[in-house]
Amino acid sequence: MYRNRNGLLLVVSGPSGVGKGTVCKALLERLETMRISISATTRPRRVNEIDGVNYFFKTQEEFEAMIEHGEFLEYMQVFGLNYYGTPKAYVEEERRNGHDILLEIDVKGAMKVKEVCPDAVTVFIAPPTMSDLKTRLYGRGTENEAAIERRYKEAFAEIQYLPKYDYVVVNDIVDRAAKNICDIIEAEKSSIKRNSELIAKYSEEMNEQ
Ligand code: 5GP
């Protein structure tokens, strides 16, 4: 089947506790050819994390040198502390090779990506209700009450960005949310604006007749 040559750049965000990591994992299981971008960060590695798998863990100096060399598609200081950034080279190369690529990044990073790559598709993963999000944050049991309250407040700030996204997917059931995103990808790939080459091909053939 005809496909646009460039891979799709899919940007997924959502407040912490919404389960976006789980949804992205389910999405990658459904779409074997989709690649995930591994971000660089200066935040300390957590015990279960592997360098080069979860993140590329960098020192502040290393990260700032990468900024200076223009190596990021976007970067942010999330929570006003640590740097997080999307290395540009991998995203560009995979897209050139026709592979779809997934970025799981914060709302400000997503807006930046949309600015520099207007053809990116942005998806906001939302909780069924705000009280449901609070329950999920408490349920994780990994943080104290003050940290949970802070994340909950941040979730309010992040949800302010929702209207700027292309799509919203409510994560009530993980598989359903992942399927919704698959459907969005398929619809985007069939959109007229992504099929200009196909349309040009038809015009060419018709002119030849
Ligand atoms: P965590 O420290 O829990 O892994 O991630 C904290 C936040 O940073 C999450 O909202 C995550 O989506 C975001 N994040 C991870 N990588 C990037 C990145 O490359 N760029 C931006 N802007 N945010 C990121």
XYZ file of C-alpha atoms and ligand atoms in Angstrom:
233
model
C 0.000 0.000 0.000
C 1.125 3.533 -0.703
C 2.628 5.287 2.281
C 4.079 8.717 2.742
C 7.855 8.286 2.886
C 8.514 10.117 6.163
C 7.623 8.390 9.409
C 5.081 10.002 11.715
C 6.298 11.930 14.755
C 3.930 11.149 17.625
C 4.208 13.182 20.815
C 2.460 11.873 23.926
C 2.120 13.779 27.206
C -0.084 13.778 30.252
C 0.097 14.424 33.989
C 2.059 12.083 36.219
C -0.095 9.270 37.530
C -2.229 9.162 34.381
C -0.482 5.988 33.234
C 1.079 7.342 30.047
C 4.106 5.053 30.390
C 1.813 2.007 30.478
C -0.230 3.266 27.533
C 2.951 3.917 25.509
C 4.205 0.414 26.323
C 0.899 -1.093 25.138
C 1.110 1.041 21.999
C 4.626 -0.177 21.202
C 3.449 -3.775 21.634
C 0.715 -3.169 19.070
C 2.933 -1.333 16.595
C 6.101 -3.328 16.160
C 7.647 -0.929 13.664
C 7.229 2.114 15.868
C 10.403 3.403 17.497
C 10.659 5.242 20.805
C 12.972 8.165 21.314
C 15.217 7.845 24.370
C 15.589 11.179 26.109
C 18.691 12.533 27.791
C 18.383 13.734 31.380
C 20.446 15.048 34.261
C 18.135 13.588 36.898
C 19.631 10.777 38.986
C 19.060 7.248 37.710
C 16.437 5.295 39.654
C 17.348 1.771 40.827
C 15.360 -0.055 38.159
C 16.548 2.163 35.286
C 19.219 1.369 32.709
C 21.380 3.952 30.955
C 20.594 3.941 27.234
C 17.286 2.126 27.776
C 15.164 4.393 29.968
C 17.252 7.535 29.471
C 20.738 8.626 28.522
C 21.911 9.816 31.934
C 24.130 12.912 31.658
C 25.925 15.283 33.978
C 24.868 18.925 33.842
C 28.086 19.772 31.963
C 27.487 17.049 29.390
C 23.887 18.138 28.895
C 24.826 21.794 28.504
C 27.504 20.866 25.948
C 24.808 19.015 23.962
C 22.618 22.142 24.093
C 25.508 24.240 22.834
C 26.112 21.852 19.929
C 22.428 22.048 18.909
C 21.871 18.340 19.547
C 18.324 18.643 20.894
C 14.999 18.791 19.094
C 13.702 20.275 22.346
C 14.863 20.376 25.933
C 13.368 21.566 29.194
C 14.174 21.978 32.830
C 11.271 19.948 34.213
C 10.200 20.681 37.810
C 12.756 23.559 37.691
C 15.490 21.094 38.591
C 16.661 18.585 36.064
C 17.180 18.865 32.365
C 15.324 16.559 29.983
C 15.794 16.646 26.221
C 15.039 14.815 22.981
C 18.189 14.064 20.959
C 17.522 15.275 17.419
C 19.690 12.947 15.316
C 17.860 9.694 16.156
C 14.398 11.187 15.551
C 15.412 12.649 12.199
C 17.166 9.512 10.995
C 14.315 7.181 11.941
C 11.759 9.430 10.263
C 13.862 9.631 7.107
C 13.903 5.834 7.077
C 10.103 5.856 7.177
C 9.779 4.725 10.798
C 7.149 6.247 13.057
C 8.618 7.588 16.257
C 7.137 8.133 19.696
C 8.174 10.890 22.097
C 6.874 10.711 25.668
C 7.632 14.178 26.956
C 6.180 16.949 29.114
C 3.662 19.540 27.897
C 6.172 22.338 27.311
C 8.442 20.009 25.349
C 5.455 18.891 23.274
C 4.591 22.493 22.405
C 8.190 23.123 21.386
C 8.202 20.040 19.123
C 4.968 21.191 17.474
C 6.590 24.578 16.857
C 9.700 23.158 15.180
C 7.932 20.184 13.513
C 4.388 21.334 12.658
C 3.622 17.925 11.147
C 4.050 16.243 14.570
C 0.877 14.703 16.023
C 0.312 15.592 19.672
C -1.770 13.412 21.970
C -2.718 14.296 25.539
C -3.468 11.375 27.834
C -6.064 12.459 30.370
C -7.478 10.752 33.467
C -11.191 9.816 33.521
C -11.635 12.359 36.358
C -9.345 14.497 38.496
C -10.274 12.570 41.632
C -9.338 9.380 39.798
C -5.910 10.899 39.120
C -5.480 11.722 42.804
C -6.364 8.144 43.755
C -3.814 6.840 41.252
C -1.097 9.152 42.589
C -1.732 7.931 46.149
C -1.968 4.358 44.937
C 1.568 4.408 43.530
C 2.857 4.516 47.107
C 6.292 5.720 45.982
C 6.144 9.231 47.430
C 5.175 11.107 50.573
C 1.981 13.135 50.853
C 3.656 16.498 50.154
C 5.199 15.177 46.919
C 1.858 13.704 45.830
C 0.075 17.001 46.494
C 2.788 18.794 44.487
C 2.308 16.408 41.532
C -1.440 16.822 41.783
C -1.081 20.626 41.560
C 1.292 20.210 38.611
C -1.350 18.050 36.926
C -3.731 21.040 37.042
C -1.093 23.195 35.361
C -0.459 20.528 32.705
C -4.146 20.098 31.925
C -4.243 23.799 30.984
C -2.276 22.767 27.881
C -4.865 20.208 26.770
C -6.659 22.516 24.271
C -3.365 23.048 22.427
C -3.050 19.335 21.609
C -4.306 17.688 18.425
C -6.002 14.795 20.269
C -7.089 13.775 23.750
C -7.237 10.144 24.861
C -8.822 9.260 28.198
C -6.967 6.463 29.922
C -9.788 4.502 31.508
C -8.678 1.127 30.153
C -5.064 0.867 28.974
C -5.762 -1.315 25.922
C -8.572 0.923 24.791
C -6.371 4.019 25.143
C -3.588 2.304 23.138
C -6.079 1.319 20.436
C -7.391 4.891 20.292
C -3.863 6.105 19.605
C -3.398 3.443 16.890
C -6.602 4.719 15.251
C -5.331 8.308 15.443
C -2.095 7.245 13.725
C -3.989 5.470 10.958
C -6.329 8.436 10.425
C -3.395 10.858 10.308
C -1.614 8.698 7.750
C -4.704 8.765 5.571
C -5.113 12.540 5.826
C -4.974 14.535 2.599
C -2.205 16.775 3.927
C 0.074 13.748 4.425
C -0.611 12.326 0.982
C 0.415 15.153 -1.314
C 2.826 12.832 -3.161
C 0.018 10.396 -3.916
C -2.199 13.200 -5.181
C 0.654 14.553 -7.338
C 1.179 11.025 -8.727
C -2.463 10.802 -9.812
C -2.276 14.212 -11.502
C 0.867 13.127 -13.334
C -0.742 9.886 -14.540
C -3.871 11.706 -15.673
C -1.803 14.248 -17.576
C -0.018 11.413 -19.375
C -3.294 9.923 -20.661
P 10.548 11.170 35.061
O 11.644 11.890 35.790
O 9.444 10.753 35.971
O 11.091 10.039 34.212
O 9.912 12.213 34.007
C 9.462 13.448 34.435
C 8.799 14.182 33.281
O 9.755 14.494 32.251
C 7.693 13.406 32.578
O 6.572 14.279 32.411
C 8.295 13.057 31.234
O 7.283 12.943 30.233
C 9.174 14.254 30.989
N 10.227 14.005 30.002
C 10.932 12.858 29.795
N 11.785 13.012 28.770
C 11.619 14.278 28.294
C 12.218 15.030 27.220
O 13.073 14.573 26.469
N 11.780 16.296 27.055
C 10.824 16.863 27.853
N 10.457 18.106 27.589
N 10.237 16.189 28.874
C 10.630 14.916 29.079
